[in-house]
One Martini backbone bead per residue (centre of mass of N, CA, C, O) as a GRO file, in nm:
protein
  381
    1MET     BB    1  -3.596 -10.666 -13.618
    2ARG     BB    2  -3.412 -10.442 -13.763
    3LYS     BB    3  -3.111 -10.378 -13.871
    4LEU     BB    4  -2.845 -10.123 -13.755
    5MET     BB    5  -2.538 -10.165 -13.845
    6MET     BB    6  -2.504  -9.908 -14.056
    7PHE     BB    7  -2.546  -9.731 -13.815
    8MET     BB    8  -2.432  -9.418 -13.683
    9VAL     BB    9  -2.488  -9.393 -13.332
   10ALA     BB   10  -2.467  -9.154 -13.076
   11ALA     BB   11  -2.480  -9.265 -12.775
   12LEU     BB   12  -2.606  -9.104 -12.438
   13TRP     BB   13  -2.700  -9.260 -12.167
   14TRP     BB   14  -2.450  -9.172 -11.961
   15ILE     BB   15  -2.543  -8.894 -11.930
   16PRO     BB   16  -2.620  -8.668 -11.725
   17ALA     BB   17  -2.837  -8.459 -11.626
   18GLN     BB   18  -2.950  -8.203 -11.858
   19ALA     BB   19  -2.966  -7.996 -12.089
   20THR     BB   20  -3.074  -7.972 -12.387
   21VAL     BB   21  -2.882  -8.091 -12.678
   22VAL     BB   22  -2.819  -8.036 -12.978
   23ALA     BB   23  -2.630  -8.164 -13.226
   24ALA     BB   24  -2.490  -7.898 -13.326
   25ASP     BB   25  -2.386  -7.857 -13.008
   26ARG     BB   26  -2.193  -8.138 -13.084
   27PRO     BB   27  -1.906  -8.132 -13.249
   28ALA     BB   28  -1.746  -8.386 -13.147
   29GLU     BB   29  -1.946  -8.587 -13.315
   30TYR     BB   30  -1.880  -8.452 -13.631
   31LEU     BB   31  -1.605  -8.325 -13.711
   32PRO     BB   32  -1.437  -8.591 -13.759
   33LEU     BB   33  -1.622  -8.665 -14.022
   34LEU     BB   34  -1.503  -8.391 -14.195
   35ALA     BB   35  -1.230  -8.465 -14.256
   36ASP     BB   36  -1.139  -8.415 -14.580
   37LYS     BB   37  -1.420  -8.300 -14.673
   38ASN     BB   38  -1.685  -8.251 -14.896
   39VAL     BB   39  -1.949  -8.022 -14.815
   40ALA     BB   40  -2.299  -8.043 -14.786
   41LEU     BB   41  -2.592  -7.838 -14.717
   42VAL     BB   42  -2.904  -7.880 -14.531
   43VAL     BB   43  -3.043  -7.560 -14.473
   44ASN     BB   44  -3.143  -7.300 -14.240
   45GLN     BB   45  -3.230  -7.075 -13.993
   46THR     BB   46  -3.219  -7.327 -13.772
   47SER     BB   47  -2.903  -7.371 -13.828
   48ARG     BB   48  -2.762  -7.383 -13.514
   49VAL     BB   49  -2.471  -7.270 -13.317
   50GLY     BB   50  -2.615  -7.121 -13.120
   51ASP     BB   51  -2.565  -6.795 -13.267
   52GLN     BB   52  -2.474  -6.971 -13.516
   53HIS     BB   53  -2.433  -7.067 -13.817
   54LEU     BB   54  -2.335  -7.360 -13.944
   55VAL     BB   55  -2.171  -7.255 -14.178
   56ASP     BB   56  -1.984  -7.066 -14.013
   57PHE     BB   57  -1.880  -7.276 -13.814
   58LEU     BB   58  -1.744  -7.470 -14.017
   59LEU     BB   59  -1.552  -7.266 -14.148
   60GLU     BB   60  -1.404  -7.194 -13.876
   61ASN     BB   61  -1.335  -7.529 -13.865
   62ASP     BB   62  -1.220  -7.617 -14.155
   63VAL     BB   63  -1.457  -7.684 -14.332
   64ASN     BB   64  -1.536  -7.803 -14.663
   65VAL     BB   65  -1.758  -7.606 -14.785
   66VAL     BB   66  -1.929  -7.611 -15.117
   67LYS     BB   67  -2.251  -7.623 -15.047
   68VAL     BB   68  -2.602  -7.529 -15.075
   69LEU     BB   69  -2.922  -7.670 -14.992
   70ALA     BB   70  -3.241  -7.540 -15.068
   71PRO     BB   71  -3.538  -7.525 -14.926
   72GLU     BB   72  -3.811  -7.445 -14.815
   73HIS     BB   73  -3.784  -7.087 -14.772
   74GLY     BB   74  -3.486  -7.122 -14.771
   75PHE     BB   75  -3.180  -7.053 -14.631
   76ARG     BB   76  -3.316  -6.795 -14.454
   77GLY     BB   77  -3.646  -6.821 -14.437
   78ASP     BB   78  -3.795  -6.584 -14.658
   79ALA     BB   79  -3.988  -6.771 -14.801
   80GLY     BB   80  -4.273  -6.869 -14.910
   81ALA     BB   81  -4.515  -7.080 -14.937
   82GLY     BB   82  -4.436  -7.244 -15.241
   83GLU     BB   83  -4.194  -7.088 -15.320
   84THR     BB   84  -3.965  -7.054 -15.542
   85ILE     BB   85  -3.633  -7.158 -15.552
   86SER     BB   86  -3.327  -7.007 -15.620
   87ASP     BB   87  -3.039  -6.977 -15.742
   88ALA     BB   88  -2.728  -6.881 -15.568
   89VAL     BB   89  -2.537  -6.652 -15.357
   90ASP     BB   90  -2.371  -6.615 -15.071
   91THR     BB   91  -2.274  -6.310 -14.952
   92ARG     BB   92  -2.098  -6.401 -14.702
   93THR     BB   93  -1.937  -6.675 -14.839
   94GLY     BB   94  -1.981  -6.757 -15.162
   95LEU     BB   95  -2.177  -6.978 -15.176
   96PRO     BB   96  -2.353  -7.203 -15.334
   97ILE     BB   97  -2.708  -7.203 -15.411
   98LEU     BB   98  -2.922  -7.486 -15.428
   99SER     BB   99  -3.221  -7.586 -15.537
  100ILE     BB  100  -3.482  -7.813 -15.359
  101TYR     BB  101  -3.727  -7.610 -15.452
  102GLY     BB  102  -3.937  -7.713 -15.713
  103LYS     BB  103  -3.829  -7.871 -15.980
  104THR     BB  104  -3.595  -7.953 -15.768
  105LYS     BB  105  -3.597  -8.207 -15.508
  106LYS     BB  106  -3.364  -8.379 -15.627
  107PRO     BB  107  -3.051  -8.422 -15.627
  108SER     BB  108  -2.819  -8.419 -15.855
  109ALA     BB  109  -2.524  -8.524 -15.974
  110GLU     BB  110  -2.431  -8.239 -16.047
  111MET     BB  111  -2.490  -8.106 -15.766
  112LEU     BB  112  -2.289  -8.341 -15.622
  113ALA     BB  113  -2.039  -8.261 -15.730
  114GLY     BB  114  -1.763  -8.295 -15.510
  115VAL     BB  115  -1.909  -8.468 -15.293
  116ASP     BB  116  -1.899  -8.659 -14.977
  117THR     BB  117  -2.093  -8.487 -14.772
  118ILE     BB  118  -2.409  -8.471 -14.602
  119ILE     BB  119  -2.592  -8.220 -14.425
  120PHE     BB  120  -2.869  -8.239 -14.195
  121ASP     BB  121  -3.020  -7.920 -14.054
  122ILE     BB  122  -3.358  -7.922 -13.947
  123GLN     BB  123  -3.640  -7.796 -13.820
  124ASP     BB  124  -3.910  -7.962 -13.697
  125VAL     BB  125  -4.287  -8.035 -13.617
  126GLY     BB  126  -4.423  -8.344 -13.666
  127ALA     BB  127  -4.558  -8.322 -13.953
  128ARG     BB  128  -4.605  -8.481 -14.247
  129PHE     BB  129  -4.663  -8.199 -14.425
  130TYR     BB  130  -4.382  -8.111 -14.353
  131THR     BB  131  -4.135  -8.080 -14.606
  132TYR     BB  132  -3.851  -8.151 -14.482
  133ILE     BB  133  -3.883  -8.468 -14.488
  134SER     BB  134  -3.896  -8.483 -14.797
  135THR     BB  135  -3.623  -8.365 -14.850
  136MET     BB  136  -3.465  -8.580 -14.695
  137HIS     BB  137  -3.543  -8.816 -14.871
  138TYR     BB  138  -3.408  -8.714 -15.138
  139VAL     BB  139  -3.123  -8.682 -15.022
  140MET     BB  140  -3.081  -8.972 -14.936
  141GLU     BB  141  -3.117  -9.096 -15.216
  142ALA     BB  142  -2.889  -8.943 -15.355
  143ALA     BB  143  -2.663  -9.042 -15.169
  144ALA     BB  144  -2.697  -9.343 -15.229
  145GLU     BB  145  -2.655  -9.324 -15.545
  146GLN     BB  146  -2.363  -9.154 -15.504
  147GLY     BB  147  -2.197  -9.253 -15.246
  148LEU     BB  148  -2.277  -9.081 -14.992
  149ALA     BB  149  -2.260  -8.927 -14.705
  150MET     BB  150  -2.487  -8.902 -14.413
  151ILE     BB  151  -2.584  -8.632 -14.191
  152VAL     BB  152  -2.786  -8.611 -13.894
  153LEU     BB  153  -2.895  -8.337 -13.711
  154ASP     BB  154  -3.063  -8.337 -13.432
  155ARG     BB  155  -3.402  -8.251 -13.320
  156PRO     BB  156  -3.663  -8.165 -13.164
  157ASN     BB  157  -4.010  -8.240 -13.113
  158PRO     BB  158  -4.280  -8.029 -13.041
  159ASN     BB  159  -4.484  -8.299 -13.120
  160GLY     BB  160  -4.370  -8.577 -12.978
  161ALA     BB  161  -4.628  -8.677 -12.794
  162TYR     BB  162  -4.767  -8.743 -13.081
  163VAL     BB  163  -4.991  -9.007 -13.214
  164ASP     BB  164  -5.182  -8.919 -13.505
  165GLY     BB  165  -5.391  -9.009 -13.732
  166PRO     BB  166  -5.363  -9.089 -14.043
  167VAL     BB  167  -5.225  -9.318 -14.242
  168LEU     BB  168  -5.057  -9.336 -14.518
  169ASP     BB  169  -5.159  -9.376 -14.846
  170LEU     BB  170  -4.979  -9.440 -15.133
  171GLU     BB  171  -5.199  -9.322 -15.328
  172PHE     BB  172  -5.131  -9.020 -15.166
  173GLN     BB  173  -4.860  -8.953 -15.259
  174SER     BB  174  -4.643  -8.672 -15.171
  175PHE     BB  175  -4.473  -8.393 -15.066
  176VAL     BB  176  -4.701  -8.391 -14.815
  177GLY     BB  177  -4.668  -8.727 -14.839
  178MET     BB  178  -4.434  -9.012 -14.833
  179HIS     BB  179  -4.515  -9.179 -14.573
  180GLU     BB  180  -4.606  -9.451 -14.351
  181ILE     BB  181  -4.743  -9.214 -14.163
  182PRO     BB  182  -4.870  -9.013 -13.953
  183LEU     BB  183  -4.958  -8.701 -13.909
  184LEU     BB  184  -4.855  -8.782 -13.618
  185HIS     BB  185  -4.535  -8.943 -13.534
  186GLY     BB  186  -4.328  -8.879 -13.286
  187MET     BB  187  -4.060  -8.786 -13.445
  188THR     BB  188  -3.757  -8.736 -13.545
  189VAL     BB  189  -3.547  -8.686 -13.802
  190GLY     BB  190  -3.353  -8.908 -13.717
  191GLU     BB  191  -3.558  -9.135 -13.687
  192LEU     BB  192  -3.669  -9.113 -13.973
  193ALA     BB  193  -3.410  -9.178 -14.119
  194LEU     BB  194  -3.387  -9.464 -14.009
  195MET     BB  195  -3.661  -9.558 -14.126
  196ILE     BB  196  -3.620  -9.500 -14.424
  197LYS     BB  197  -3.386  -9.699 -14.446
  198GLY     BB  198  -3.493  -9.959 -14.294
  199GLU     BB  199  -3.767  -9.969 -14.492
  200GLY     BB  200  -3.698  -9.888 -14.792
  201TRP     BB  201  -3.802  -9.579 -14.898
  202ILE     BB  202  -3.544  -9.587 -15.068
  203LYS     BB  203  -3.321  -9.595 -15.292
  204ALA     BB  204  -3.051  -9.768 -15.200
  205ALA     BB  205  -3.060  -9.801 -14.882
  206ASP     BB  206  -2.816 -10.003 -14.822
  207GLU     BB  207  -2.595  -9.778 -14.933
  208LEU     BB  208  -2.633  -9.593 -14.696
  209ALA     BB  209  -2.431  -9.367 -14.512
  210LEU     BB  210  -2.556  -9.329 -14.188
  211THR     BB  211  -2.568  -9.046 -13.960
  212VAL     BB  212  -2.683  -9.000 -13.621
  213VAL     BB  213  -2.704  -8.713 -13.423
  214PRO     BB  214  -2.807  -8.671 -13.116
  215VAL     BB  215  -2.983  -8.571 -12.864
  216SER     BB  216  -2.936  -8.457 -12.545
  217ASP     BB  217  -3.143  -8.495 -12.300
  218TYR     BB  218  -3.420  -8.643 -12.429
  219GLN     BB  219  -3.781  -8.622 -12.446
  220ARG     BB  220  -4.062  -8.650 -12.647
  221ASP     BB  221  -4.271  -8.521 -12.411
  222GLU     BB  222  -4.123  -8.263 -12.398
  223ALA     BB  223  -4.097  -7.942 -12.380
  224TYR     BB  224  -4.021  -7.733 -12.680
  225ALA     BB  225  -3.867  -7.433 -12.754
  226LEU     BB  226  -3.815  -7.255 -13.025
  227PRO     BB  227  -3.567  -7.022 -13.108
  228ILE     BB  228  -3.672  -7.052 -13.414
  229ALA     BB  229  -3.852  -7.005 -13.673
  230PRO     BB  230  -3.924  -7.252 -13.916
  231SER     BB  231  -4.138  -7.047 -14.049
  232PRO     BB  232  -4.323  -6.776 -14.144
  233ASN     BB  233  -4.615  -6.930 -14.040
  234LEU     BB  234  -4.435  -7.014 -13.762
  235PRO     BB  235  -4.374  -6.782 -13.510
  236ASN     BB  236  -4.475  -6.984 -13.273
  237ALA     BB  237  -4.576  -7.213 -13.043
  238GLN     BB  238  -4.880  -7.202 -13.105
  239ALA     BB  239  -4.865  -7.256 -13.408
  240ILE     BB  240  -4.723  -7.532 -13.380
  241GLN     BB  241  -4.956  -7.667 -13.214
  242LEU     BB  242  -5.187  -7.600 -13.442
  243TYR     BB  243  -5.094  -7.706 -13.719
  244PRO     BB  244  -5.213  -8.002 -13.730
  245SER     BB  245  -5.520  -7.889 -13.718
  246LEU     BB  246  -5.506  -7.645 -13.953
  247CYS     BB  247  -5.384  -7.745 -14.228
  248LEU     BB  248  -5.645  -7.875 -14.357
  249PHE     BB  249  -5.775  -7.587 -14.421
  250GLU     BB  250  -5.622  -7.538 -14.693
  251ALA     BB  251  -5.864  -7.722 -14.844
  252THR     BB  252  -6.048  -7.482 -14.776
  253ALA     BB  253  -6.241  -7.183 -14.724
  254VAL     BB  254  -6.065  -7.139 -14.480
  255SER     BB  255  -5.902  -6.929 -14.272
  256ILE     BB  256  -5.566  -6.937 -14.084
  257GLY     BB  257  -5.408  -6.636 -14.107
  258ARG     BB  258  -5.301  -6.567 -14.355
  259GLY     BB  259  -5.205  -6.228 -14.356
  260THR     BB  260  -5.115  -6.213 -14.058
  261GLU     BB  261  -4.985  -6.200 -13.720
  262PHE     BB  262  -5.161  -6.502 -13.683
  263PRO     BB  263  -5.073  -6.768 -13.801
  264PHE     BB  264  -5.217  -7.056 -13.702
  265GLN     BB  265  -5.447  -6.895 -13.476
  266VAL     BB  266  -5.689  -6.886 -13.679
  267MET     BB  267  -6.046  -6.875 -13.790
  268GLY     BB  268  -6.225  -6.795 -14.108
  269HIS     BB  269  -6.511  -6.614 -14.266
  270ASP     BB  270  -6.734  -6.428 -14.463
  271GLU     BB  271  -7.010  -6.611 -14.497
  272VAL     BB  272  -6.914  -6.812 -14.252
  273PRO     BB  273  -6.951  -6.779 -13.934
  274LEU     BB  274  -6.733  -6.910 -13.659
  275GLY     BB  275  -6.752  -6.628 -13.508
  276GLU     BB  276  -6.663  -6.306 -13.351
  277PHE     BB  277  -6.397  -6.293 -13.466
  278SER     BB  278  -6.193  -6.049 -13.637
  279PHE     BB  279  -6.035  -6.048 -13.972
  280THR     BB  280  -5.771  -5.934 -14.221
  281PRO     BB  281  -5.626  -6.028 -14.492
  282ARG     BB  282  -5.295  -5.962 -14.614
  283SER     BB  283  -5.035  -5.868 -14.796
  284LEU     BB  284  -4.728  -6.064 -14.736
  285PRO     BB  285  -4.441  -6.107 -14.894
  286GLN     BB  286  -4.285  -6.325 -14.691
  287SER     BB  287  -4.567  -6.513 -14.617
  288ALA     BB  288  -4.840  -6.370 -14.790
  289PRO     BB  289  -4.899  -6.253 -15.093
  290THR     BB  290  -5.186  -6.450 -15.143
  291PRO     BB  291  -5.425  -6.471 -14.951
  292LYS     BB  292  -5.691  -6.592 -14.832
  293LEU     BB  293  -5.931  -6.361 -14.841
  294GLN     BB  294  -5.834  -6.098 -14.936
  295ASP     BB  295  -5.957  -5.806 -14.783
  296GLN     BB  296  -6.144  -5.964 -14.592
  297GLN     BB  297  -6.390  -5.984 -14.358
  298LEU     BB  298  -6.361  -6.201 -14.085
  299TYR     BB  299  -6.526  -6.478 -13.906
  300GLY     BB  300  -6.429  -6.630 -13.581
  301VAL     BB  301  -6.140  -6.776 -13.424
  302ASP     BB  302  -5.941  -6.737 -13.135
  303LEU     BB  303  -5.633  -6.944 -13.064
  304ARG     BB  304  -5.397  -6.807 -12.891
  305LYS     BB  305  -5.527  -6.938 -12.595
  306SER     BB  306  -5.541  -7.219 -12.651
  307GLU     BB  307  -5.539  -7.594 -12.575
  308VAL     BB  308  -5.457  -7.701 -12.837
  309ARG     BB  309  -5.352  -8.039 -12.913
  310GLY     BB  310  -5.237  -8.199 -13.156
  311PHE     BB  311  -5.528  -8.358 -13.302
  312ASP     BB  312  -5.810  -8.155 -13.374
  313LEU     BB  313  -6.107  -8.261 -13.522
  314SER     BB  314  -6.341  -8.068 -13.429
  315LEU     BB  315  -6.282  -7.818 -13.601
  316LEU     BB  316  -6.354  -7.950 -13.873
  317LEU     BB  317  -6.641  -8.052 -13.809
  318GLU     BB  318  -6.772  -7.779 -13.729
  319ALA     BB  319  -6.713  -7.628 -13.992
  320HIS     BB  320  -6.856  -7.819 -14.184
  321GLN     BB  321  -7.138  -7.787 -14.059
  322ALA     BB  322  -7.168  -7.483 -14.111
  323PHE     BB  323  -7.147  -7.505 -14.422
  324LYS     BB  324  -7.379  -7.699 -14.466
  325GLU     BB  325  -7.603  -7.513 -14.346
  326ALA     BB  326  -7.520  -7.274 -14.562
  327GLY     BB  327  -7.448  -7.396 -14.853
  328VAL     BB  328  -7.126  -7.420 -14.850
  329THR     BB  329  -6.830  -7.486 -14.966
  330PHE     BB  330  -6.560  -7.646 -14.811
  331PHE     BB  331  -6.408  -7.837 -15.015
  332THR     BB  332  -6.212  -7.674 -15.253
  333ALA     BB  333  -5.963  -7.912 -15.229
  334PRO     BB  334  -5.992  -8.239 -15.223
  335ASP     BB  335  -5.717  -8.346 -15.325
  336PHE     BB  336  -5.550  -8.194 -15.111
  337MET     BB  337  -5.682  -8.317 -14.867
  338ASP     BB  338  -5.586  -8.609 -14.931
  339LYS     BB  339  -5.284  -8.545 -14.915
  340LEU     BB  340  -5.276  -8.435 -14.626
  341SER     BB  341  -5.417  -8.696 -14.502
  342GLY     BB  342  -5.338  -8.966 -14.684
  343THR     BB  343  -5.651  -8.972 -14.758
  344ASP     BB  344  -6.009  -9.012 -14.839
  345LYS     BB  345  -6.154  -9.103 -14.572
  346LEU     BB  346  -6.182  -8.845 -14.411
  347ARG     BB  347  -6.352  -8.675 -14.600
  348LYS     BB  348  -6.583  -8.884 -14.636
  349ALA     BB  349  -6.659  -8.899 -14.335
  350ILE     BB  350  -6.739  -8.606 -14.304
  351GLU     BB  351  -6.954  -8.599 -14.535
  352ALA     BB  352  -7.118  -8.846 -14.385
  353GLY     BB  353  -7.131  -8.769 -14.062
  354GLN     BB  354  -6.924  -8.862 -13.883
  355SER     BB  355  -6.787  -8.909 -13.595
  356GLU     BB  356  -6.514  -8.869 -13.411
  357ALA     BB  357  -6.509  -9.155 -13.292
  358GLU     BB  358  -6.532  -9.307 -13.562
  359ILE     BB  359  -6.282  -9.191 -13.699
  360ARG     BB  360  -6.070  -9.266 -13.486
  361ALA     BB  361  -6.123  -9.575 -13.491
  362SER     BB  362  -6.030  -9.624 -13.794
  363TRP     BB  363  -5.700  -9.557 -13.722
  364GLN     BB  364  -5.593  -9.743 -13.487
  365PRO     BB  365  -5.463  -9.996 -13.619
  366ALA     BB  366  -5.244  -9.834 -13.776
  367LEU     BB  367  -5.112  -9.704 -13.528
  368THR     BB  368  -5.022  -9.962 -13.392
  369GLN     BB  369  -4.841 -10.059 -13.625
  370PHE     BB  370  -4.656  -9.815 -13.632
  371LYS     BB  371  -4.537  -9.832 -13.345
  372GLN     BB  372  -4.403 -10.105 -13.404
  373ARG     BB  373  -4.235 -10.018 -13.657
  374ARG     BB  374  -4.069  -9.775 -13.510
  375ALA     BB  375  -3.916  -9.891 -13.257
  376PRO     BB  376  -3.614  -9.948 -13.373
  377TYR     BB  377  -3.571  -9.609 -13.424
  378LEU     BB  378  -3.560  -9.517 -13.140
  379LEU     BB  379  -3.371  -9.274 -12.922
  380TYR     BB  380  -3.607  -9.196 -12.718
  381PRO     BB  381  -3.810  -9.200 -12.422
   0.00000   0.00000   0.00000
């Protein structure tokens, strides 16, 4: 077991049972660490202390916030997936907003000039390809290299009950998959931060002064409804539950509802009907400016009331079979499929006609090893 001596983790096992309280709502645990510090924030619209944005809360409590580092979807969460984030000034506070999504994903020394402490507080959804954990990786590395303290304010993982899917092969490492973890890793961002440091997945890992403020009264398998949508195309709990199963369709010809009022809750195609439900993707400036199969009437499956949870591989296998029988290309972006999967073995197994049981059996040894590897970093029962 790796030593965690350098980690400052506020353990709360002695508190009696009560409602789950996210770390941001426990200011007594982190405000003392910010006294006389120049603070940079990595935050978005989910970074709330009650009904107030963390930025506003810290300023009201005399914390010297000097800048905001904006991830994918932007500081206020209104930019589309993959849309470049530009530097700006927050009109409410006058704080400079520096983009760390686009050309610059790792904060530079210039961007961090004058900063003593970085706070990361963003709601994650527990899937490896959800890019906020990649942003956290780069921010941690920059903090380590610049000798800055880093505080992660933890939040529950709404898919925390599941550890499933292929473990990433570093040959396929990218911004949508940076770590040797499964597609569904079952960890919070705080736990992942501990693992990233402890496993030496960033440069100068031993130099990083990392503090994780945990959620109180939380178990990873309990249902947790997010109070704020974590990104424009995950508008509700159903989309968040379906996201791990449907995101791989981004590398295929199939639409998963971008450009509709129910993204990541349906699937369909114009030439290969996957069901009787019909929908038509339209251009939606804030969430899907140019959606796949735009303005085409598609036929498929409405999953808004489905019980799909975790990683449902059968959806991918059945759709692939339908396309194969129709003679239409399914994997329209095979390289992207391999990056999302973290391996080319899943795509090749599907193309070879392997069964779901065969495919799942192939990644079980790596999942077992991962569970053992992550054990020292877990904060919650």
